[in-house]
CSV table of C-alpha atoms in Angstrom, one decimal:
chain,number,residue,atom,x,y,z
A,27,MET,CA,-13.5,-21.6,-13.7
A,28,THR,CA,-17.1,-20.7,-14.1
A,29,GLN,CA,-18.2,-17.4,-11.7
A,30,ALA,CA,-20.8,-20.2,-9.6
A,31,LYS,CA,-17.5,-22.4,-9.0
A,32,SER,CA,-15.2,-19.7,-7.5
A,33,ILE,CA,-18.5,-18.7,-5.7
A,34,ASN,CA,-17.9,-21.5,-4.3
A,35,LYS,CA,-15.2,-22.8,-3.8
A,36,ILE,CA,-14.0,-19.2,-1.9
A,37,LYS,CA,-17.0,-19.7,0.1
A,38,ALA,CA,-16.1,-23.3,1.7
A,39,PHE,CA,-12.1,-22.3,1.8
A,40,THR,CA,-12.9,-19.3,3.7
A,41,LEU,CA,-15.2,-22.3,6.0
A,42,VAL,CA,-12.3,-24.3,5.9
A,43,GLY,CA,-10.5,-21.6,7.6
A,44,LYS,CA,-12.9,-20.3,9.8
A,45,ALA,CA,-13.0,-24.4,10.9
A,46,LEU,CA,-8.6,-24.5,11.5
A,47,LEU,CA,-9.4,-21.6,13.9
A,48,GLY,CA,-11.6,-23.4,15.6
A,49,LEU,CA,-9.7,-26.7,16.0
A,50,MET,CA,-6.7,-23.9,17.7
A,51,LEU,CA,-8.5,-22.5,19.6
A,52,LEU,CA,-9.9,-26.2,21.0
A,53,SER,CA,-6.6,-27.7,21.0
A,54,SER,CA,-4.0,-24.8,22.0
A,55,CYS,CA,-3.1,-27.4,25.4
A,56,GLY,CA,-2.3,-29.8,22.8
A,57,LYS,CA,1.2,-30.2,19.9
A,58,SER,CA,-1.0,-32.2,18.1
A,59,GLY,CA,-4.0,-30.9,17.4
A,60,LYS,CA,-2.3,-27.8,16.6
A,61,LYS,CA,-0.1,-30.0,14.5
A,62,GLU,CA,-2.8,-31.3,12.7
A,63,ALA,CA,-4.3,-27.1,12.0
A,64,LEU,CA,-1.5,-26.7,10.5
A,65,ASN,CA,-1.3,-29.5,8.3
A,66,SER,CA,-4.7,-27.6,6.6
A,67,SER,CA,-3.2,-24.8,6.7
A,68,PRO,CA,-4.6,-21.6,4.3
A,69,PRO,CA,-2.9,-19.8,1.6
A,70,ASN,CA,0.6,-18.4,2.0
A,71,ILE,CA,-0.1,-14.5,1.3
A,72,LEU,CA,2.7,-12.9,-0.7
A,73,LEU,CA,1.6,-8.7,-0.1
A,74,ILE,CA,3.6,-6.8,-2.9
A,75,HIS,CA,3.7,-3.1,-1.5
A,76,VAL,CA,6.2,-0.7,-4.3
A,77,ASP,CA,6.7,2.6,-3.4
A,78,ASP,CA,5.2,5.3,-5.4
A,79,LEU,CA,4.2,3.4,-7.9
A,80,GLY,CA,1.6,5.0,-10.6
A,81,TRP,CA,-1.6,3.7,-11.6
A,82,ALA,CA,-0.2,4.3,-15.3
A,83,ASP,CA,3.2,2.6,-14.5
A,84,VAL,CA,3.1,-1.3,-15.6
A,85,GLY,CA,2.0,-2.4,-19.1
A,86,ALA,CA,-1.3,-3.9,-17.8
A,87,PHE,CA,-1.8,-0.5,-16.3
A,88,GLY,CA,-1.1,1.5,-19.8
A,89,SER,CA,1.7,2.6,-19.9
A,90,ASP,CA,3.5,2.4,-23.5
A,91,PHE,CA,7.6,3.0,-21.8
A,92,TYR,CA,7.8,0.6,-19.2
A,93,GLN,CA,9.2,-2.8,-19.9
A,94,THR,CA,7.1,-5.0,-17.3
A,95,PRO,CA,6.1,-8.6,-18.5
A,96,ASN,CA,6.3,-10.1,-15.1
A,97,ILE,CA,4.1,-7.9,-13.8
A,98,ASP,CA,1.8,-7.9,-16.8
A,99,GLN,CA,1.5,-11.7,-17.2
A,100,LEU,CA,0.4,-11.5,-13.0
A,101,ALA,CA,-3.0,-9.3,-13.8
A,102,ARG,CA,-3.7,-12.1,-16.6
A,103,GLN,CA,-3.5,-14.6,-15.0
A,104,GLY,CA,-5.4,-12.2,-12.1
A,105,MET,CA,-7.2,-10.1,-11.5
A,106,LYS,CA,-6.9,-6.3,-12.1
A,107,PHE,CA,-8.8,-3.6,-9.6
A,108,THR,CA,-8.7,-0.3,-12.2
A,109,GLN,CA,-10.6,1.5,-9.1
A,110,SER,CA,-8.1,0.8,-6.6
A,111,TYR,CA,-7.5,3.6,-4.7
A,112,ALA,CA,-3.8,4.3,-2.1
A,113,ALA,CA,-5.5,4.9,1.7
A,114,ALA,CA,-3.5,8.5,1.3
A,115,ALA,CA,-1.8,10.6,-1.2
A,116,ILE,CA,1.1,9.6,0.8
A,117,CYS,CA,2.8,6.7,1.9
A,118,SER,CA,3.7,6.7,5.7
A,119,PRO,CA,0.0,6.7,6.4
A,120,THR,CA,-1.1,3.9,3.6
A,121,ARG,CA,1.2,1.9,5.0
A,122,ALA,CA,-0.3,2.2,8.5
A,123,ALA,CA,-3.3,1.6,6.5
A,124,MET,CA,-3.0,-1.7,4.5
A,125,LEU,CA,-1.9,-3.6,7.7
A,126,THR,CA,-4.5,-2.5,10.1
A,127,GLY,CA,-7.4,-2.4,8.3
A,128,LYS,CA,-7.6,1.4,9.5
A,129,TYR,CA,-8.3,4.6,7.9
A,130,PRO,CA,-5.3,6.6,8.9
A,131,ALA,CA,-7.5,9.6,10.8
A,132,ARG,CA,-8.3,7.1,13.1
A,133,ILE,CA,-4.8,5.5,13.5
A,134,GLY,CA,-3.5,9.6,13.3
A,135,ILE,CA,-0.9,8.8,11.6
A,136,THR,CA,-1.9,11.4,8.6
A,137,ASP,CA,1.7,12.7,7.1
A,138,TRP,CA,4.7,11.0,6.0
A,139,ILE,CA,6.3,10.3,8.6
A,140,ARG,CA,9.9,11.8,9.5
A,141,ALA,CA,13.0,9.7,10.5
A,142,GLU,CA,15.4,10.7,13.3
A,143,PHE,CA,17.8,12.1,10.7
A,144,GLN,CA,15.2,15.1,9.5
A,145,GLY,CA,14.7,15.6,13.3
A,146,GLY,CA,12.2,12.6,14.0
A,147,VAL,CA,12.5,12.8,18.1
A,148,LEU,CA,10.1,11.8,19.8
A,149,PRO,CA,8.7,13.7,23.0
A,150,ALA,CA,10.5,13.0,26.8
A,151,ASP,CA,7.7,10.5,27.6
A,152,GLY,CA,8.2,8.7,24.5
A,153,GLY,CA,4.7,9.4,23.3
A,154,ASN,CA,4.0,10.3,20.0
A,155,PRO,CA,3.7,14.4,20.1
A,156,GLN,CA,0.3,16.3,20.2
A,157,GLY,CA,-1.3,19.4,20.2
A,158,TYR,CA,0.0,22.2,17.0
A,159,ASP,CA,1.8,23.2,14.4
A,160,GLU,CA,2.1,26.7,14.2
A,161,ASN,CA,2.9,27.2,10.4
A,162,GLU,CA,3.9,31.0,10.8
A,163,GLY,CA,2.6,33.3,7.7
A,164,LEU,CA,-0.4,29.9,7.2
A,165,ALA,CA,-4.1,30.8,8.3
A,166,LEU,CA,-4.4,27.5,9.7
A,167,LYS,CA,-2.9,26.2,12.8
A,168,THR,CA,-2.2,22.4,12.2
A,169,PRO,CA,-2.4,19.3,14.5
A,170,LYS,CA,1.5,17.7,15.3
A,171,ASN,CA,1.4,14.5,12.8
A,172,PHE,CA,2.6,11.2,15.2
A,173,LEU,CA,6.5,10.0,14.6
A,174,PHE,CA,5.0,5.8,14.8
A,175,MET,CA,2.5,3.4,14.6
A,176,PRO,CA,0.7,2.7,18.2
A,177,LEU,CA,1.9,-1.1,19.2
A,178,GLU,CA,-1.8,-1.0,20.3
A,179,GLN,CA,-2.5,-1.3,16.9
A,180,LYS,CA,-3.4,-4.4,15.3
A,181,THR,CA,-1.2,-5.9,12.1
A,182,ILE,CA,-1.9,-8.4,9.6
A,183,ALA,CA,1.0,-10.6,10.3
A,184,GLU,CA,0.1,-10.2,14.2
A,185,TYR,CA,-2.9,-11.6,13.0
A,186,LEU,CA,-1.7,-14.8,10.5
A,187,LYS,CA,0.9,-15.6,13.6
A,188,GLU,CA,-2.5,-17.1,15.4
A,189,LEU,CA,-2.6,-19.2,12.5
A,190,GLY,CA,0.7,-20.3,12.7
A,191,PHE,CA,2.3,-18.2,9.7
A,192,ALA,CA,6.0,-17.6,9.4
A,193,THR,CA,5.8,-14.1,9.2
A,194,ALA,CA,8.9,-11.8,7.1
A,195,HIS,CA,9.5,-8.1,6.3
A,196,VAL,CA,11.1,-7.3,3.8
A,197,GLY,CA,12.1,-3.4,2.4
A,198,LYS,CA,10.5,0.1,3.4
A,199,TRP,CA,8.8,0.0,6.6
A,200,HIS,CA,8.6,4.0,6.9
A,201,LEU,CA,6.4,3.7,10.8
A,202,GLY,CA,8.8,4.7,13.2
A,203,SER,CA,12.5,4.1,14.6
A,204,GLU,CA,13.3,1.0,16.2
A,205,SER,CA,11.2,0.9,18.7
A,206,HIS,CA,8.6,0.8,16.4
A,207,PHE,CA,9.7,-1.8,13.6
A,208,PRO,CA,8.6,-4.6,12.0
A,209,GLU,CA,9.8,-6.8,14.8
A,210,GLN,CA,7.6,-5.4,17.2
A,211,GLN,CA,4.4,-5.6,15.2
A,212,GLY,CA,4.2,-9.3,14.7
A,213,PHE,CA,7.4,-9.7,11.8
A,214,ASP,CA,9.7,-12.3,13.0
A,215,VAL,CA,12.0,-11.1,9.6
A,216,ASN,CA,12.6,-8.2,9.1
A,217,LYS,CA,15.1,-7.0,6.1
A,218,GLY,CA,15.1,-3.3,5.8
A,219,GLY,CA,12.3,-1.9,7.6
A,220,CYS,CA,13.6,1.3,9.1
A,221,ASP,CA,12.5,4.9,9.8
A,222,LEU,CA,13.6,6.4,6.7
A,223,GLY,CA,11.2,6.7,3.7
A,224,GLN,CA,13.6,5.8,1.0
A,225,PRO,CA,16.6,4.6,0.7
A,226,PRO,CA,20.0,6.7,1.2
A,227,SER,CA,21.3,4.6,-2.4
A,228,TYR,CA,20.3,2.1,-4.5
A,229,PHE,CA,23.6,0.6,-4.4
A,230,ASP,CA,25.0,-2.0,-1.9
A,231,PRO,CA,26.8,-0.4,0.8
A,232,TYR,CA,23.0,1.6,0.7
A,233,GLU,CA,25.9,5.0,2.2
A,234,PRO,CA,24.5,8.3,2.0
A,235,PHE,CA,26.5,10.5,-0.4
A,236,ASN,CA,25.9,13.7,2.4
A,237,GLY,CA,27.7,11.1,5.2
A,238,ASN,CA,25.6,11.6,7.2
A,239,PRO,CA,25.6,8.4,9.6
A,240,ASP,CA,22.6,8.6,11.0
A,241,TYR,CA,21.0,8.3,7.2
A,242,ILE,CA,21.2,4.1,6.7
A,243,ILE,CA,19.6,0.9,6.5
A,244,PRO,CA,20.3,-0.5,10.1
A,245,ASN,CA,19.2,-4.3,9.6
A,246,LEU,CA,20.8,-4.5,6.2
A,247,PRO,CA,23.7,-5.3,6.0
A,248,PRO,CA,26.6,-4.9,3.3
A,249,ARG,CA,26.7,-7.9,1.1
A,250,LYS,CA,28.3,-6.9,-2.2
A,251,THR,CA,29.6,-3.5,-2.9
A,252,GLY,CA,27.2,-2.7,-6.1
A,253,GLU,CA,24.4,-5.1,-5.6
A,254,TYR,CA,20.7,-3.0,-6.9
A,255,LEU,CA,18.6,-2.7,-3.7
A,256,THR,CA,15.8,-4.1,-5.3
A,257,ASP,CA,17.6,-7.1,-6.4
A,258,ARG,CA,18.8,-7.8,-2.6
A,259,GLU,CA,14.8,-7.4,-1.4
A,260,GLY,CA,13.9,-9.3,-3.7
A,261,ASP,CA,16.8,-12.1,-2.9
A,262,GLU,CA,15.1,-12.1,0.4
A,263,VAL,CA,11.8,-13.0,-0.4
A,264,VAL,CA,13.4,-15.9,-2.1
A,265,ASP,CA,15.1,-16.9,0.5
A,266,PHE,CA,12.5,-16.5,3.2
A,267,ILE,CA,9.8,-18.5,1.2
A,268,SER,CA,13.0,-21.2,1.0
A,269,ASN,CA,13.4,-21.5,4.1
A,270,ASN,CA,9.3,-21.8,5.1
A,271,LYS,CA,8.2,-23.1,2.7
A,272,ASP,CA,6.3,-26.0,4.1
A,273,LYS,CA,4.8,-24.0,6.9
A,274,PRO,CA,2.3,-20.5,5.6
A,275,PHE,CA,4.2,-18.1,6.1
A,276,PHE,CA,2.9,-13.9,5.0
A,277,VAL,CA,5.7,-11.7,3.1
A,278,HIS,CA,4.9,-7.6,3.8
A,279,TRP,CA,7.7,-7.2,0.7
A,280,ALA,CA,7.7,-3.1,0.5
A,281,SER,CA,9.6,-2.7,-1.9
A,282,TYR,CA,12.1,1.0,-2.0
A,283,THR,CA,11.8,1.3,-5.3
A,284,VAL,CA,11.0,3.6,-7.1
A,285,HIS,CA,11.3,6.6,-4.7
A,286,THR,CA,14.0,9.0,-4.7
A,287,PRO,CA,16.4,9.3,-5.1
A,288,LEU,CA,16.4,7.9,-8.8
A,289,MET,CA,19.1,5.6,-9.7
A,290,GLY,CA,19.4,2.5,-12.4
A,291,LYS,CA,21.7,-0.1,-13.6
A,292,GLU,CA,23.2,1.6,-15.8
A,293,GLU,CA,22.8,-0.5,-18.3
A,294,VAL,CA,19.3,-0.7,-18.0
A,295,VAL,CA,19.2,3.0,-18.6
A,296,ASP,CA,20.9,3.0,-21.4
A,297,LYS,CA,18.7,0.5,-23.3
A,298,TYR,CA,16.3,2.8,-22.2
A,299,LYS,CA,17.9,6.1,-23.7
A,300,GLU,CA,17.6,4.9,-26.5
A,301,LEU,CA,13.8,4.1,-27.2
A,302,PRO,CA,11.3,6.0,-28.7
A,303,THR,CA,9.5,7.4,-26.3
A,304,GLY,CA,5.7,7.6,-25.0
A,305,LYS,CA,3.7,9.9,-22.4
A,306,GLN,CA,6.6,8.6,-19.9
A,307,ASN,CA,9.6,9.4,-21.0
A,308,ASN,CA,11.9,9.0,-18.1
A,309,PRO,CA,15.3,6.5,-18.4
A,310,THR,CA,16.1,6.0,-14.7
A,311,TYR,CA,12.9,5.4,-14.2
A,312,ALA,CA,12.1,2.7,-16.4
A,313,ALA,CA,15.0,0.7,-15.2
A,314,MET,CA,13.4,1.3,-12.4
A,315,VAL,CA,10.5,-0.2,-12.8
A,316,GLU,CA,12.1,-2.8,-14.5
A,317,SER,CA,14.6,-4.4,-12.2
A,318,LEU,CA,11.3,-3.9,-10.1
A,319,ASP,CA,9.4,-6.1,-12.5
A,320,ASP,CA,12.5,-8.6,-13.2
A,321,ASN,CA,11.8,-9.3,-9.0
A,322,VAL,CA,8.6,-9.2,-8.9
A,323,GLY,CA,9.4,-12.9,-11.6
A,324,LYS,CA,12.4,-13.7,-9.6
A,325,ILE,CA,9.5,-14.6,-7.0
A,326,LEU,CA,7.0,-15.8,-8.3
A,327,ASP,CA,8.9,-18.3,-10.5
A,328,ALA,CA,10.7,-19.2,-7.2
A,329,LEU,CA,7.0,-20.2,-5.8
A,330,ASP,CA,6.5,-21.9,-9.2
A,331,SER,CA,9.3,-24.2,-8.2
A,332,LEU,CA,8.2,-24.6,-4.9
A,333,GLY,CA,5.3,-26.0,-5.9
A,334,LEU,CA,3.9,-23.1,-4.0
A,335,ALA,CA,1.6,-21.4,-6.8
A,336,HIS,CA,-1.2,-22.9,-6.5
A,337,ASN,CA,-1.7,-22.6,-2.4
A,338,THR,CA,-0.6,-18.5,-2.5
A,339,LEU,CA,-2.8,-15.4,-2.4
A,340,VAL,CA,-0.3,-13.0,-4.8
A,341,ILE,CA,-1.2,-9.0,-3.6
A,342,PHE,CA,0.4,-6.5,-6.1
A,343,THR,CA,-0.2,-2.3,-5.6
A,344,SER,CA,1.5,0.6,-4.3
A,345,ASP,CA,0.7,3.5,-1.6
A,346,ASN,CA,0.4,6.2,-3.6
A,347,GLY,CA,-0.1,7.9,-6.6
A,348,GLY,CA,3.4,8.4,-8.7
A,349,LEU,CA,5.9,11.7,-8.8
A,350,MET,CA,5.8,13.6,-11.5
A,351,GLY,CA,9.0,16.0,-11.0
A,352,ASN,CA,9.0,18.5,-13.1
A,353,PRO,CA,8.7,20.1,-16.2
A,354,ASN,CA,13.0,19.9,-16.5
A,355,ARG,CA,13.0,16.5,-15.5
A,356,GLN,CA,9.9,14.1,-15.5
A,357,VAL,CA,9.9,11.4,-13.0
A,358,THR,CA,6.5,9.6,-14.3
A,359,ASN,CA,3.5,10.2,-16.1
A,360,ASN,CA,0.0,9.5,-14.3
A,361,ALA,CA,-2.7,11.0,-17.5
A,362,PRO,CA,-5.3,10.1,-18.5
A,363,LEU,CA,-5.2,10.9,-14.3
A,364,ARG,CA,-4.6,14.1,-12.6
A,365,SER,CA,-1.3,16.0,-10.6
A,366,GLU,CA,0.6,13.5,-8.7
A,367,LYS,CA,1.7,12.0,-5.8
A,368,GLY,CA,1.0,14.3,-2.3
A,369,TYR,CA,-2.2,15.9,-4.2
A,370,PRO,CA,-6.0,15.1,-3.3
A,371,TYR,CA,-7.1,14.8,-7.5
A,372,GLU,CA,-6.5,10.9,-9.1
A,373,GLY,CA,-3.0,11.1,-10.0
A,374,GLY,CA,-2.3,11.5,-6.3
A,375,ILE,CA,-4.4,8.7,-5.2
A,376,ARG,CA,-5.4,5.6,-7.5
A,377,ILE,CA,-2.8,2.3,-8.0
A,378,PRO,CA,-2.3,-0.5,-9.4
A,379,THR,CA,-3.4,-3.8,-7.6
A,380,ILE,CA,-3.3,-7.0,-9.3
A,381,MET,CA,-3.9,-9.6,-7.0
A,382,ARG,CA,-3.9,-13.9,-8.2
A,383,TRP,CA,-4.9,-16.3,-7.0
A,384,PRO,CA,-5.6,-20.0,-8.4
A,385,GLY,CA,-8.2,-22.3,-8.6
A,386,MET,CA,-10.5,-18.5,-7.2
A,387,ILE,CA,-9.7,-15.6,-8.8
A,388,PRO,CA,-11.4,-16.1,-12.6
A,389,GLU,CA,-7.7,-15.4,-14.9
A,390,ASN,CA,-7.4,-12.2,-16.8
A,391,THR,CA,-10.8,-10.7,-15.3
A,392,GLU,CA,-10.8,-6.7,-14.2
A,393,SER,CA,-13.2,-4.9,-11.6
A,394,ALA,CA,-14.1,-1.3,-12.2
A,395,THR,CA,-15.3,-1.6,-8.5
A,396,PRO,CA,-13.5,0.7,-6.5
A,397,ILE,CA,-11.2,-0.9,-4.0
A,398,ILE,CA,-8.9,1.0,-1.2
A,399,SER,CA,-5.6,-0.4,1.2
A,400,MET,CA,-7.8,-0.9,4.0
A,401,ASP,CA,-9.3,-4.1,2.0
A,402,MET,CA,-6.7,-5.7,2.0
A,403,LEU,CA,-6.4,-6.8,5.9
A,404,PRO,CA,-9.8,-8.1,6.1
A,405,THR,CA,-9.7,-9.8,2.8
A,406,ILE,CA,-7.1,-11.7,4.3
A,407,LEU,CA,-8.5,-12.4,7.5
A,408,GLU,CA,-11.6,-13.5,5.1
A,409,ILE,CA,-9.5,-16.4,3.7
A,410,THR,CA,-7.8,-17.8,6.8
A,411,GLY,CA,-10.8,-18.2,8.9
A,412,LEU,CA,-10.0,-14.7,11.7
A,413,ASP,CA,-12.1,-12.5,10.5
A,414,GLN,CA,-15.0,-13.9,13.2
A,415,GLY,CA,-12.7,-12.6,16.5
A,416,ALA,CA,-11.1,-9.7,14.4
A,417,GLU,CA,-11.2,-6.3,16.1
A,418,LYS,CA,-14.0,-3.3,14.1
A,419,VAL,CA,-11.8,-2.4,10.9
A,420,ASP,CA,-13.0,0.1,8.3
A,421,GLY,CA,-11.8,-1.9,5.3
A,422,LYS,CA,-14.2,-4.3,3.4
A,423,SER,CA,-12.9,-8.0,2.8
A,424,LEU,CA,-12.7,-8.3,-1.3
A,425,THR,CA,-13.3,-12.1,-1.7
A,426,ALA,CA,-16.8,-11.4,-3.3
A,427,LEU,CA,-15.4,-9.3,-5.7
A,428,MET,CA,-13.3,-12.1,-6.7
A,429,SER,CA,-15.6,-14.2,-7.7
A,430,ASP,CA,-17.8,-11.2,-9.3
A,431,PRO,CA,-15.5,-8.1,-10.3
A,432,ASP,CA,-18.8,-6.8,-11.2
A,433,GLN,CA,-20.5,-6.9,-7.4
A,434,SER,CA,-20.7,-3.7,-5.6
A,435,LEU,CA,-19.5,-3.0,-2.4
A,436,ASP,CA,-21.8,-0.5,-1.2
A,437,ARG,CA,-20.0,2.0,1.0
A,438,ASP,CA,-17.9,5.5,0.8
A,439,MET,CA,-14.4,6.0,0.6
A,440,PHE,CA,-12.5,9.0,1.9
A,441,TRP,CA,-9.1,10.2,2.5
A,442,HIS,CA,-8.1,13.0,5.6
A,443,PHE,CA,-5.2,16.0,4.8
A,444,PRO,CA,-5.1,18.2,7.8
A,445,HIS,CA,-1.6,19.4,7.0
A,446,TYR,CA,0.5,21.9,4.7
A,447,ARG,CA,2.1,20.4,1.6
A,448,GLY,CA,5.1,22.8,0.2
A,449,SER,CA,3.5,26.1,-1.5
A,450,ASP,CA,0.3,24.8,-3.0
A,451,VAL,CA,-0.9,22.4,-1.2
A,452,VAL,CA,-3.9,23.0,1.6
A,453,PRO,CA,-5.0,21.3,4.6
A,454,TYR,CA,-7.7,18.9,2.8
A,455,SER,CA,-10.8,16.2,3.3
A,456,ILE,CA,-12.3,13.7,0.6
A,457,ILE,CA,-15.3,11.8,-0.2
A,458,ARG,CA,-16.0,8.5,-2.6
A,459,SER,CA,-19.8,8.7,-2.7
A,460,GLY,CA,-20.8,6.7,-6.2
A,461,LYS,CA,-19.4,8.3,-8.9
A,462,TYR,CA,-19.5,11.5,-7.1
A,463,LYS,CA,-16.0,13.0,-5.7
A,464,LEU,CA,-15.9,16.1,-3.7
A,465,ILE,CA,-12.1,17.1,-1.9
A,466,HIS,CA,-13.4,19.8,0.8
A,467,TYR,CA,-11.2,22.6,1.7
A,468,TYR,CA,-10.3,23.9,5.2
A,469,GLY,CA,-9.5,27.8,4.7
A,470,GLN,CA,-10.3,29.7,1.9
A,471,GLN,CA,-10.0,28.0,-1.1
A,472,GLN,CA,-12.9,26.4,-3.4
A,473,ASP,CA,-14.1,22.9,-2.6
A,474,GLU,CA,-13.9,20.7,-5.8
A,475,LEU,CA,-16.7,18.6,-7.0
A,476,PHE,CA,-16.2,16.0,-10.1
A,477,ASP,CA,-18.3,13.5,-11.5
A,478,LEU,CA,-15.1,10.7,-11.7
A,479,GLU,CA,-17.6,8.9,-14.9
A,480,ALA,CA,-18.0,10.7,-16.5
A,481,ASP,CA,-15.2,13.0,-16.0
A,482,GLN,CA,-11.8,10.6,-14.6
A,483,LYS,CA,-9.4,13.9,-15.9
A,484,GLU,CA,-11.3,15.7,-12.9
A,485,GLU,CA,-11.3,18.7,-15.8
A,486,GLN,CA,-15.1,20.2,-15.4
A,487,ASN,CA,-15.8,21.4,-11.5
A,488,LEU,CA,-19.7,20.7,-10.5
A,489,ILE,CA,-19.5,21.9,-7.1
A,490,ASN,CA,-22.9,25.0,-6.7
A,491,LYS,CA,-24.1,23.4,-10.0
A,492,ASP,CA,-26.7,21.0,-7.1
A,493,LEU,CA,-26.9,22.4,-3.8
A,494,ASN,CA,-28.3,19.7,-2.4
A,495,LEU,CA,-25.8,17.1,-3.3
A,496,ASP,CA,-22.4,19.7,-1.7
A,497,ALA,CA,-24.6,19.6,1.0
A,498,ALA,CA,-25.0,15.6,1.4
A,499,LEU,CA,-21.9,14.9,0.8
A,500,LEU,CA,-20.2,17.4,3.3
A,501,GLU,CA,-22.2,16.4,5.5
A,502,LYS,CA,-21.1,12.5,4.8
A,503,LEU,CA,-17.8,13.4,5.1
A,504,MET,CA,-18.4,15.6,8.4
A,505,THR,CA,-19.7,13.2,10.2
A,506,TRP,CA,-17.3,10.5,9.5
A,507,THR,CA,-14.7,12.9,10.9
A,508,GLU,CA,-16.2,13.6,14.0
A,509,GLU,CA,-17.3,9.2,13.8
A,510,THR,CA,-13.3,8.5,12.8
A,511,GLY,CA,-11.7,11.0,15.1
A,512,ALA,CA,-9.5,13.0,13.1
A,513,LYS,CA,-7.8,15.5,13.5
A,514,MET,CA,-8.4,19.0,12.5
A,515,PRO,CA,-7.1,22.3,11.4
A,516,VAL,CA,-7.6,24.9,13.0
A,517,LYS,CA,-8.3,28.8,12.1
A,518,LYS,CA,-5.5,31.0,14.1
């Protein structure tokens, strides 16, 4: 497909989507008009949102150990985004950002949300916590993180239901306890979404080894003893698609894998124990990645067999960078990127992202334009025609990149983590502006500035080399924190 044809097709499709929405609004009092509109439905949306999958954790992005033939084929059939970023270096903030199109700082979720069994109990008034954590022995008081995503935050699912989409969430939610589960945020079906940030086990009946009765997945009842969780998720996705093949659907498959606990199928783990390793060498993690890939393939095959692949936008992405583990036991390796999940470096926030939409996105293409989690909502809203009535969001539609992968989106991107994490992560904020990335630390630690075009590994700190540049970037960053209402750490 030529670039010009692709541009024209996408423009035509968005116009059809907007006309469709207009028809639905005008005919809201008549069933026949609504039925006519739904017969001209926009594409189905399959959003595959993997937990903790690092930028280099699939073959299409450079892994020479993990075997991911289905994900690699997806990349060949669509567009690969090599500078795709998670909205945060940890899970809950990215999940909230992707579903709402807003920066985590604007929502109030800037750290991972504690489940009830971890002490994440709501205040007596049922609202989100306010105030500060005192952090005994540390220099800063840090703002309390929200314990749920407020229901007034409108999600992709809630928007798409306005067009008659069937909506399903499968897998990890991690955005609050039962009163804030997916069913309360626009999803007709919820399989496995609860307040847990990781599964108690990857094998049915998914029970914790320590016997904690609260450490369970309440809405994924046991089905077959020993069944692997990722396989179960894949089956749930296929079942939902099959049951809704005659109407537009939105599936948010947010796999629990590849988050800890590291647990793979024994026969697959054994296979990787016999294979030569590269920069990555953990056979259990490799088995988890392979099971993810198997189920991506199973779902894509279902789309093919049902005749739905041509009219389904598939988005494959992650919620943060990969977990590296420790020198004695590697989990994964994000090289050439620096560091890992939880840290402000590229290894913590850069993620693999692929989009496939046959006939609309040219095959085997690549974009190096920086994109971020919040861009998914405005992209989906534009191609379905819902962008006209949408509230203001922070993300940008990627439809222009679908036809012109080299196009600039002409924007800065920001991150905000006003918390301590362990002994080596202090509160920070980040701005990426063009090729430059400034990490501003709150407290005594010196800021860091990197030229990502010349130094993707972030080895050369350029801070204090050009004071005017430092000041300009910091001013932009502080203006952004004010505009978003970001909660800030304060000195004691």
